[in-house]
Short mmCIF file of C-alpha atoms in Angstrom, two decimals:
data_model
loop_
_atom_site.label_atom_id
_atom_site.label_comp_id
_atom_site.label_asym_id
_atom_site.label_seq_id
_atom_site.Cartn_x
_atom_site.Cartn_y
_atom_site.Cartn_z
CA MET A 464 2.46 65.68 101.72
CA CYS A 465 5.81 64.04 101.96
CA GLY A 466 8.24 63.61 98.97
CA GLY A 467 7.37 60.04 98.16
CA GLU A 468 3.71 60.92 97.91
CA LEU A 469 4.41 63.98 95.80
CA LEU A 470 6.45 61.72 93.43
CA LYS A 471 3.53 59.23 93.12
CA ALA A 472 1.01 62.09 92.50
CA HIS A 473 3.23 63.40 89.72
CA SER A 474 3.97 60.24 87.99
CA ALA A 475 0.10 59.55 88.04
CA SER A 476 -0.76 62.84 86.49
CA GLN A 477 1.81 62.23 83.95
CA ARG A 478 0.51 58.83 83.21
CA ARG A 479 -3.03 60.50 82.78
CA ARG A 480 -1.63 62.91 80.32
CA GLY A 481 -0.23 60.08 78.24
CA LYS A 482 3.01 59.31 76.31
CA HIS A 483 2.55 62.50 74.12
CA ALA A 484 3.60 64.65 77.25
CA VAL A 485 6.52 62.66 77.82
CA ALA A 486 7.65 62.74 74.05
CA ALA A 487 7.18 66.53 74.05
CA SER A 488 9.46 66.87 77.06
CA LYS A 489 12.06 64.75 75.66
CA ARG A 490 11.99 66.84 72.47
CA LYS A 491 12.12 69.92 74.38
CA ILE A 492 15.29 68.57 76.05
CA ARG A 493 16.88 67.50 72.77
CA ILE A 494 16.29 70.85 71.10
CA ALA A 495 17.87 72.68 74.18
CA LEU A 496 20.90 70.43 73.99
CA ARG A 497 21.38 71.06 70.49
CA ASP A 498 21.03 74.73 70.82
CA GLN A 499 23.69 74.70 73.56
CA ARG A 500 26.03 72.43 71.56
CA ILE A 501 25.76 75.04 68.54
CA PHE A 502 26.35 78.01 70.99
CA CYS A 503 29.44 76.10 72.62
CA SER A 504 30.90 75.43 69.16
CA ASP A 505 30.42 78.88 68.23
CA CYS A 506 32.36 80.20 71.29
CA ILE A 507 35.20 78.04 70.50
CA LYS A 508 35.32 78.94 66.94
CA TYR A 509 35.47 82.55 67.89
CA LEU A 510 38.15 81.79 70.63
CA LEU A 511 40.31 79.95 67.98
CA ARG A 512 39.85 82.74 65.33
CA SER A 513 40.69 85.44 67.86
CA GLY A 514 43.94 83.53 68.70
CA ARG A 515 43.41 83.28 72.45
CA HIS A 516 44.44 80.15 74.09
CA ILE A 517 42.12 78.50 76.35
#
């Protein structure tokens, strides 16, 4: 199976699972991004507090 066929099969299976699966994956991505942002801001605060220059 070549790349194009694999992609078609994947999108077809996602269509069968419906919009719920897409919404769930988008939600997972959003949560991961939010967690990453919180982690980054904590790191920056720590660096600023410790007095180190980036």
